[in-house]
PDB file of C-alpha atoms and ligand atoms in Angstrom:
ATOM      1  CA  MET A   1     -12.453  -7.605  -9.182  1.00 90.00           C
ATOM      2  CA  ILE A   2     -10.585  -4.670  -7.723  1.00 96.00           C
ATOM      3  CA  LYS A   3      -9.128  -5.215  -4.266  1.00 98.00           C
ATOM      4  CA  ILE A   4      -9.709  -2.572  -1.623  1.00 98.00           C
ATOM      5  CA  ALA A   5      -7.194  -1.882   1.133  1.00 98.00           C
ATOM      6  CA  PRO A   6      -8.594   0.628   3.649  1.00 98.00           C
ATOM      7  CA  SER A   7      -5.844   2.683   5.277  1.00 98.00           C
ATOM      8  CA  ILE A   8      -6.283   2.799   9.041  1.00 98.00           C
ATOM      9  CA  LEU A   9      -4.465   6.132   9.067  1.00 98.00           C
ATOM     10  CA  SER A  10      -7.914   7.702   8.717  1.00 98.00           C
ATOM     11  CA  ALA A  11      -9.612   5.423  11.246  1.00 98.00           C
ATOM     12  CA  ASN A  12     -10.312   6.401  14.829  1.00 97.00           C
ATOM     13  CA  PHE A  13      -7.092   5.500  16.671  1.00 97.00           C
ATOM     14  CA  ALA A  14      -9.029   5.259  19.929  1.00 97.00           C
ATOM     15  CA  ASN A  15     -11.311   2.626  18.374  1.00 97.00           C
ATOM     16  CA  LEU A  16      -9.156   0.759  15.891  1.00 98.00           C
ATOM     17  CA  ALA A  17     -10.606  -2.675  16.631  1.00 98.00           C
ATOM     18  CA  SER A  18     -14.189  -1.615  15.906  1.00 97.00           C
ATOM     19  CA  ASP A  19     -13.219   0.382  12.809  1.00 98.00           C
ATOM     20  CA  ILE A  20     -11.349  -2.651  11.482  1.00 98.00           C
ATOM     21  CA  LYS A  21     -14.397  -4.855  12.109  1.00 98.00           C
ATOM     22  CA  ILE A  22     -16.498  -2.464  10.052  1.00 98.00           C
ATOM     23  CA  VAL A  23     -14.248  -2.590   6.969  1.00 98.00           C
ATOM     24  CA  GLU A  24     -13.722  -6.323   7.355  1.00 98.00           C
ATOM     25  CA  GLU A  25     -17.476  -6.963   7.373  1.00 98.00           C
ATOM     26  CA  ALA A  26     -17.883  -4.556   4.468  1.00 97.00           C
ATOM     27  CA  GLY A  27     -15.714  -6.832   2.324  1.00 97.00           C
ATOM     28  CA  ALA A  28     -12.346  -5.046   2.360  1.00 98.00           C
ATOM     29  CA  ASP A  29      -9.667  -7.327   0.955  1.00 98.00           C
ATOM     30  CA  MET A  30      -6.767  -6.322   3.186  1.00 98.00           C
ATOM     31  CA  LEU A  31      -5.885  -3.772   5.829  1.00 98.00           C
ATOM     32  CA  HIS A  32      -3.371  -1.090   4.855  1.00 98.00           C
ATOM     33  CA  ILE A  33      -1.246  -0.103   7.843  1.00 98.00           C
ATOM     34  CA  ASP A  34       0.746   3.121   7.400  1.00 98.00           C
ATOM     35  CA  VAL A  35       3.902   3.185   9.504  1.00 98.00           C
ATOM     36  CA  MET A  36       5.632   6.587   9.613  1.00 98.00           C
ATOM     37  CA  ASP A  37       8.782   7.466  11.548  1.00 98.00           C
ATOM     38  CA  GLY A  38       9.016  11.268  11.516  1.00 98.00           C
ATOM     39  CA  HIS A  39      12.241  11.020   9.456  1.00 98.00           C
ATOM     40  CA  PHE A  40      11.486   9.507   6.073  1.00 98.00           C
ATOM     41  CA  VAL A  41       8.168  11.366   6.241  1.00 98.00           C
ATOM     42  CA  PRO A  42       7.171  14.252   8.522  1.00 97.00           C
ATOM     43  CA  ASN A  43       4.630  12.357  10.637  1.00 96.00           C
ATOM     44  CA  ILE A  44       4.891   9.645  13.264  1.00 98.00           C
ATOM     45  CA  THR A  45       2.093   7.063  13.339  1.00 98.00           C
ATOM     46  CA  ILE A  46       2.217   3.558  14.725  1.00 97.00           C
ATOM     47  CA  GLY A  47       4.797   0.830  15.268  1.00 98.00           C
ATOM     48  CA  ALA A  48       5.034  -2.931  15.609  1.00 98.00           C
ATOM     49  CA  PRO A  49       3.411  -3.119  19.091  1.00 98.00           C
ATOM     50  CA  VAL A  50       0.164  -1.704  17.705  1.00 98.00           C
ATOM     51  CA  VAL A  51       0.284  -4.107  14.758  1.00 98.00           C
ATOM     52  CA  LYS A  52       0.746  -6.956  17.229  1.00 98.00           C
ATOM     53  CA  SER A  53      -2.319  -5.859  19.192  1.00 98.00           C
ATOM     54  CA  LEU A  54      -4.391  -5.549  16.023  1.00 98.00           C
ATOM     55  CA  ARG A  55      -3.331  -9.038  14.982  1.00 98.00           C
ATOM     56  CA  LYS A  56      -5.255 -10.350  17.994  1.00 98.00           C
ATOM     57  CA  VAL A  57      -8.551  -8.798  16.921  1.00 98.00           C
ATOM     58  CA  THR A  58      -8.697  -9.705  13.222  1.00 98.00           C
ATOM     59  CA  ASP A  59      -7.608 -12.299  10.687  1.00 98.00           C
ATOM     60  CA  MET A  60      -7.471  -9.723   7.893  1.00 98.00           C
ATOM     61  CA  PHE A  61      -4.434  -9.701   5.600  1.00 98.00           C
ATOM     62  CA  PHE A  62      -2.059  -7.047   6.974  1.00 99.00           C
ATOM     63  CA  ASP A  63      -0.519  -4.919   4.225  1.00 99.00           C
ATOM     64  CA  VAL A  64       2.145  -2.943   6.099  1.00 99.00           C
ATOM     65  CA  HIS A  65       3.445   0.179   4.353  1.00 99.00           C
ATOM     66  CA  LEU A  66       6.739   1.201   5.944  1.00 99.00           C
ATOM     67  CA  MET A  67       7.501   4.886   5.425  1.00 98.00           C
ATOM     68  CA  ILE A  68      10.611   4.732   7.558  1.00 98.00           C
ATOM     69  CA  GLU A  69      14.366   5.144   7.288  1.00 98.00           C
ATOM     70  CA  ASN A  70      16.545   2.095   7.889  1.00 98.00           C
ATOM     71  CA  PRO A  71      13.714  -0.340   7.165  1.00 98.00           C
ATOM     72  CA  GLU A  72      16.246  -3.205   7.432  1.00 98.00           C
ATOM     73  CA  LYS A  73      16.276  -2.749  11.200  1.00 98.00           C
ATOM     74  CA  HIS A  74      12.564  -3.248  11.627  1.00 98.00           C
ATOM     75  CA  ILE A  75      11.484  -6.034   9.262  1.00 98.00           C
ATOM     76  CA  LYS A  76      11.659  -8.774  11.884  1.00 98.00           C
ATOM     77  CA  ASP A  77       9.572  -6.782  14.368  1.00 98.00           C
ATOM     78  CA  PHE A  78       6.771  -6.272  11.858  1.00 98.00           C
ATOM     79  CA  VAL A  79       6.845  -9.890  10.709  1.00 98.00           C
ATOM     80  CA  ASP A  80       6.700 -11.066  14.335  1.00 98.00           C
ATOM     81  CA  ALA A  81       3.854  -8.621  14.935  1.00 98.00           C
ATOM     82  CA  GLY A  82       1.774 -10.302  12.239  1.00 98.00           C
ATOM     83  CA  ALA A  83       2.398  -8.532   8.927  1.00 99.00           C
ATOM     84  CA  ASN A  84       1.466 -10.579   5.843  1.00 99.00           C
ATOM     85  CA  LEU A  85       3.072  -8.266   3.312  1.00 99.00           C
ATOM     86  CA  ILE A  86       5.664  -5.565   3.835  1.00 99.00           C
ATOM     87  CA  THR A  87       6.152  -2.637   1.487  1.00 99.00           C
ATOM     88  CA  VAL A  88       9.406  -0.697   1.737  1.00 98.00           C
ATOM     89  CA  HIS A  89      10.222   2.538  -0.038  1.00 98.00           C
ATOM     90  CA  ILE A  90      12.896   2.176  -2.680  1.00 98.00           C
ATOM     91  CA  GLU A  91      14.068   5.686  -1.684  1.00 98.00           C
ATOM     92  CA  ALA A  92      14.664   4.561   1.915  1.00 98.00           C
ATOM     93  CA  THR A  93      17.292   1.908   1.246  1.00 98.00           C
ATOM     94  CA  LYS A  94      20.708   1.687  -0.373  1.00 97.00           C
ATOM     95  CA  HIS A  95      20.315  -2.061  -0.782  1.00 98.00           C
ATOM     96  CA  ALA A  96      16.896  -2.736  -2.217  1.00 98.00           C
ATOM     97  CA  HIS A  97      17.728  -6.223  -3.452  1.00 98.00           C
ATOM     98  CA  ARG A  98      19.082  -7.367  -0.100  1.00 98.00           C
ATOM     99  CA  LEU A  99      16.141  -5.811   1.737  1.00 98.00           C
ATOM    100  CA  ILE A 100      13.616  -7.615  -0.444  1.00 98.00           C
ATOM    101  CA  GLN A 101      15.411 -10.909   0.144  1.00 98.00           C
ATOM    102  CA  MET A 102      15.309 -10.209   3.863  1.00 98.00           C
ATOM    103  CA  ILE A 103      11.539  -9.717   3.762  1.00 98.00           C
ATOM    104  CA  LYS A 104      10.981 -12.897   1.757  1.00 98.00           C
ATOM    105  CA  GLN A 105      13.246 -14.932   3.981  1.00 98.00           C
ATOM    106  CA  ALA A 106      11.279 -13.720   6.975  1.00 98.00           C
ATOM    107  CA  GLY A 107       8.309 -15.522   5.421  1.00 98.00           C
ATOM    108  CA  VAL A 108       6.057 -12.703   4.212  1.00 98.00           C
ATOM    109  CA  LYS A 109       5.283 -11.112   0.863  1.00 98.00           C
ATOM    110  CA  ALA A 110       7.496  -8.281  -0.355  1.00 98.00           C
ATOM    111  CA  SER A 111       6.631  -5.078  -2.133  1.00 98.00           C
ATOM    112  CA  VAL A 112       8.339  -1.800  -2.957  1.00 98.00           C
ATOM    113  CA  ALA A 113       6.813   1.662  -3.050  1.00 99.00           C
ATOM    114  CA  LEU A 114       7.760   4.392  -5.505  1.00 99.00           C
ATOM    115  CA  ASN A 115       7.335   8.016  -4.503  1.00 98.00           C
ATOM    116  CA  PRO A 116       5.664  10.225  -7.130  1.00 98.00           C
ATOM    117  CA  ALA A 117       8.988  11.496  -8.522  1.00 98.00           C
ATOM    118  CA  THR A 118      10.709   8.094  -8.586  1.00 98.00           C
ATOM    119  CA  PRO A 119      11.014   6.587 -12.080  1.00 98.00           C
ATOM    120  CA  ILE A 120       9.786   3.097 -12.933  1.00 98.00           C
ATOM    121  CA  ASN A 121      13.148   1.784 -14.095  1.00 98.00           C
ATOM    122  CA  VAL A 122      14.417   1.459 -10.509  1.00 98.00           C
ATOM    123  CA  LEU A 123      12.498  -1.831 -10.661  1.00 98.00           C
ATOM    124  CA  ASP A 124      14.600  -3.251 -13.526  1.00 98.00           C
ATOM    125  CA  TYR A 125      16.676  -5.684 -11.484  1.00 97.00           C
ATOM    126  CA  ILE A 126      14.326  -6.558  -8.633  1.00 98.00           C
ATOM    127  CA  LEU A 127      11.224  -7.618 -10.565  1.00 98.00           C
ATOM    128  CA  ASP A 128      11.758 -11.330  -9.999  1.00 97.00           C
ATOM    129  CA  ASP A 129      11.243 -11.032  -6.251  1.00 96.00           C
ATOM    130  CA  LEU A 130       8.282  -8.688  -5.946  1.00 98.00           C
ATOM    131  CA  ASP A 131       4.778  -9.728  -4.896  1.00 98.00           C
ATOM    132  CA  MET A 132       3.334  -6.228  -5.383  1.00 98.00           C
ATOM    133  CA  ILE A 133       4.373  -2.742  -6.474  1.00 99.00           C
ATOM    134  CA  LEU A 134       2.991   0.315  -4.683  1.00 99.00           C
ATOM    135  CA  VAL A 135       2.691   3.487  -6.727  1.00 99.00           C
ATOM    136  CA  MET A 136       2.348   6.556  -4.508  1.00 99.00           C
ATOM    137  CA  SER A 137      -0.175   8.997  -5.930  1.00 99.00           C
ATOM    138  CA  VAL A 138       0.536  11.578  -3.215  1.00 98.00           C
ATOM    139  CA  ASN A 139       3.757  12.454  -1.452  1.00 98.00           C
ATOM    140  CA  PRO A 140       3.788  10.129   1.561  1.00 98.00           C
ATOM    141  CA  GLY A 141       3.287  11.468   5.053  1.00 97.00           C
ATOM    142  CA  PHE A 142      -0.334  12.510   5.371  1.00 97.00           C
ATOM    143  CA  GLY A 143      -3.818  11.203   4.688  1.00 97.00           C
ATOM    144  CA  GLY A 144      -6.390  13.281   2.866  1.00 97.00           C
ATOM    145  CA  GLN A 145      -4.163  14.719   0.130  1.00 98.00           C
ATOM    146  CA  THR A 146      -5.112  15.267  -3.509  1.00 98.00           C
ATOM    147  CA  PHE A 147      -4.227  12.661  -6.149  1.00 98.00           C
ATOM    148  CA  ILE A 148      -1.340  13.899  -8.337  1.00 98.00           C
ATOM    149  CA  PRO A 149      -2.674  13.815 -11.948  1.00 98.00           C
ATOM    150  CA  ALA A 150       0.686  12.802 -13.507  1.00 98.00           C
ATOM    151  CA  ILE A 151       0.359   9.460 -11.727  1.00 98.00           C
ATOM    152  CA  PHE A 152      -2.386   8.271 -14.081  1.00 98.00           C
ATOM    153  CA  ASP A 153       0.270   8.140 -16.790  1.00 98.00           C
ATOM    154  CA  LYS A 154       2.767   6.484 -14.446  1.00 98.00           C
ATOM    155  CA  ILE A 155       0.325   3.651 -13.664  1.00 98.00           C
ATOM    156  CA  THR A 156      -0.364   3.143 -17.382  1.00 98.00           C
ATOM    157  CA  ARG A 157       3.354   3.040 -18.121  1.00 98.00           C
ATOM    158  CA  LEU A 158       4.049   0.659 -15.246  1.00 98.00           C
ATOM    159  CA  LYS A 159       1.349  -1.692 -16.510  1.00 98.00           C
ATOM    160  CA  GLU A 160       2.953  -1.660 -19.988  1.00 98.00           C
ATOM    161  CA  TYR A 161       6.419  -2.051 -18.477  1.00 98.00           C
ATOM    162  CA  LEU A 162       5.335  -5.132 -16.531  1.00 98.00           C
ATOM    163  CA  ARG A 163       3.710  -6.607 -19.634  1.00 98.00           C
ATOM    164  CA  ASP A 164       6.915  -5.973 -21.612  1.00 98.00           C
ATOM    165  CA  HIS A 165       8.877  -7.768 -18.917  1.00 98.00           C
ATOM    166  CA  GLY A 166       6.455 -10.706 -18.825  1.00 98.00           C
ATOM    167  CA  LYS A 167       5.388 -10.033 -15.247  1.00 98.00           C
ATOM    168  CA  SER A 168       1.929  -9.955 -13.731  1.00 97.00           C
ATOM    169  CA  ILE A 169       2.808  -8.304 -10.445  1.00 98.00           C
ATOM    170  CA  PRO A 170      -0.229  -6.513  -8.968  1.00 98.00           C
ATOM    171  CA  ILE A 171      -0.072  -2.722  -8.890  1.00 98.00           C
ATOM    172  CA  GLN A 172      -1.293  -1.013  -5.734  1.00 98.00           C
ATOM    173  CA  VAL A 173      -1.989   2.717  -5.821  1.00 98.00           C
ATOM    174  CA  ASP A 174      -2.041   4.792  -2.633  1.00 98.00           C
ATOM    175  CA  GLY A 175      -3.158   8.331  -1.907  1.00 98.00           C
ATOM    176  CA  GLY A 176      -6.052  10.597  -2.771  1.00 98.00           C
ATOM    177  CA  ILE A 177      -8.341   7.911  -4.180  1.00 98.00           C
ATOM    178  CA  GLY A 178     -12.103   8.103  -3.738  1.00 98.00           C
ATOM    179  CA  LEU A 179     -15.307   7.430  -5.604  1.00 98.00           C
ATOM    180  CA  ASN A 180     -14.557  10.373  -7.902  1.00 97.00           C
ATOM    181  CA  ASN A 181     -11.383   8.915  -9.426  1.00 98.00           C
ATOM    182  CA  ILE A 182     -11.189   5.192  -8.616  1.00 98.00           C
ATOM    183  CA  ASP A 183     -12.551   4.135 -12.020  1.00 97.00           C
ATOM    184  CA  LYS A 184      -9.824   6.055 -13.832  1.00 98.00           C
ATOM    185  CA  VAL A 185      -7.085   4.715 -11.536  1.00 98.00           C
ATOM    186  CA  CYS A 186      -8.242   1.163 -12.208  1.00 98.00           C
ATOM    187  CA  LYS A 187      -8.590   1.754 -15.926  1.00 97.00           C
ATOM    188  CA  CYS A 188      -4.905   2.708 -15.991  1.00 98.00           C
ATOM    189  CA  GLY A 189      -4.017  -0.668 -14.495  1.00 98.00           C
ATOM    190  CA  ALA A 190      -4.289  -0.513 -10.705  1.00 98.00           C
ATOM    191  CA  GLU A 191      -5.541  -3.712  -9.104  1.00 98.00           C
ATOM    192  CA  ILE A 192      -5.321  -2.880  -5.413  1.00 98.00           C
ATOM    193  CA  ILE A 193      -6.611   0.463  -4.188  1.00 98.00           C
ATOM    194  CA  VAL A 194      -5.573   2.020  -0.897  1.00 98.00           C
ATOM    195  CA  SER A 195      -8.083   4.483   0.469  1.00 98.00           C
ATOM    196  CA  GLY A 196      -8.214   6.161   3.850  1.00 98.00           C
ATOM    197  CA  THR A 197     -10.222   9.358   3.995  1.00 98.00           C
ATOM    198  CA  ALA A 198     -12.749   8.364   1.344  1.00 98.00           C
ATOM    199  CA  ILE A 199     -13.632   5.222   3.288  1.00 98.00           C
ATOM    200  CA  PHE A 200     -13.428   6.208   6.945  1.00 98.00           C
ATOM    201  CA  ASN A 201     -14.920   9.675   6.475  1.00 98.00           C
ATOM    202  CA  SER A 202     -17.816   8.423   4.391  1.00 97.00           C
ATOM    203  CA  ASP A 203     -21.331   8.292   5.805  1.00 97.00           C
ATOM    204  CA  ASN A 204     -21.745   4.694   4.733  1.00 97.00           C
ATOM    205  CA  ILE A 205     -18.474   2.765   4.821  1.00 98.00           C
ATOM    206  CA  LYS A 206     -20.052  -0.475   3.665  1.00 97.00           C
ATOM    207  CA  GLU A 207     -21.650   1.116   0.609  1.00 97.00           C
ATOM    208  CA  THR A 208     -18.462   3.013  -0.261  1.00 98.00           C
ATOM    209  CA  ILE A 209     -16.401  -0.180  -0.231  1.00 98.00           C
ATOM    210  CA  ARG A 210     -19.070  -2.010  -2.233  1.00 97.00           C
ATOM    211  CA  ILE A 211     -18.987   0.643  -4.968  1.00 97.00           C
ATOM    212  CA  MET A 212     -15.177   0.802  -4.918  1.00 97.00           C
ATOM    213  CA  LYS A 213     -14.856  -2.940  -5.433  1.00 96.00           C
ATOM    214  CA  LYS A 214     -16.868  -2.642  -8.613  1.00 93.00           C
ATOM    215  CA  ALA A 215     -14.470  -0.100 -10.129  1.00 92.00           C
ATOM    216  CA  ASP A 216     -13.678  -1.792 -13.383  1.00 74.00           C
ATOM    217  CA  GLY A 217     -10.509  -1.253 -15.339  1.00 60.00           C
ATOM    218  CA  ASN A 218     -12.253  -2.315 -18.536  1.00 51.00           C
ATOM    219  CA  LYS A 219     -14.964   0.300 -18.352  1.00 47.00           C
TER     220      LYS A 219
HETATM  221  C1  DX5 B   1       0.081   8.454   2.684  1.00 57.42           C
HETATM  222  C2  DX5 B   1      -0.359   7.041   3.067  1.00 57.42           C
HETATM  223  C3  DX5 B   1      -1.667   6.642   2.483  1.00 57.42           C
HETATM  224  C4  DX5 B   1      -2.777   7.598   2.771  1.00 57.42           C
HETATM  225  C5  DX5 B   1      -4.073   7.189   2.181  1.00 57.42           C
HETATM  226  O1  DX5 B   1       1.304   8.731   3.208  1.00 57.42           O
HETATM  227  O2  DX5 B   1       0.591   6.108   2.629  1.00 57.42           O
HETATM  228  O3  DX5 B   1      -1.970   5.310   2.806  1.00 57.42           O
HETATM  229  O4  DX5 B   1      -2.935   7.809   4.128  1.00 57.42           O
HETATM  230  O5  DX5 B   1      -5.044   8.052   2.642  1.00 57.42           O
HETATM  231  P1  DX5 B   1      -5.966   8.918   1.687  1.00 57.42           P
HETATM  232  O6  DX5 B   1      -6.847   7.932   0.993  1.00 57.42           O
HETATM  233  O7  DX5 B   1      -6.691   9.770   2.648  1.00 57.42           O
HETATM  234  O8  DX5 B   1      -5.093   9.685   0.743  1.00 57.42           O
HETATM  235 ZN1   ZN B   2       0.048   3.931   2.620  1.00 57.42          ZN
END
């Protein structure tokens, strides 16, 4: 079954604990936490202290998406705050291999994100160490953007690429996904779907997550 990772970027920041409870009870598989620094991306969102506070109100798996420069400097803080998986942008580091080792050695799962214009072959020499790959389907920095159509092909190619390399690393896709396009995204090979606006702005969060989880790549 497809895994759903609601992005709290679209939740009510004044009521994060109750919004998290809602998606947790609705059957969300993990919580996607978007960390933005105002440098790598235009916006500033939340940092490790907020993650630490959230850790006290839920046992959900914390999928922390770092959209920050110098991610090396902040890995320990997010691990100490309670992250279970950390995604770093390949475009934000000169030393991707070392950074991934750093994340693993800190005791959490490691993932890299590829911006829409970043080619798949940047993964060639780091595949052995990845627990997930995040394909951005919007340019990072804002919630509520439109899915970039060229990314359907990128997901399909990444799925083939992983098969060719004998890897079964789960593909997460992030940005502009809702009930209108989730089936197609999954059919291309996505296994974990990040969704912010489509979940938190829906009239019935529970029902939206229930339908999303049934998105079937084989349909
Ligand atoms: C974009 C973030 C995404 C995004 C998802 O920079 O990484 O997680 O907020 O939100 P929607 O589903 O609204 O595109
Ligand atoms: Zn994200």
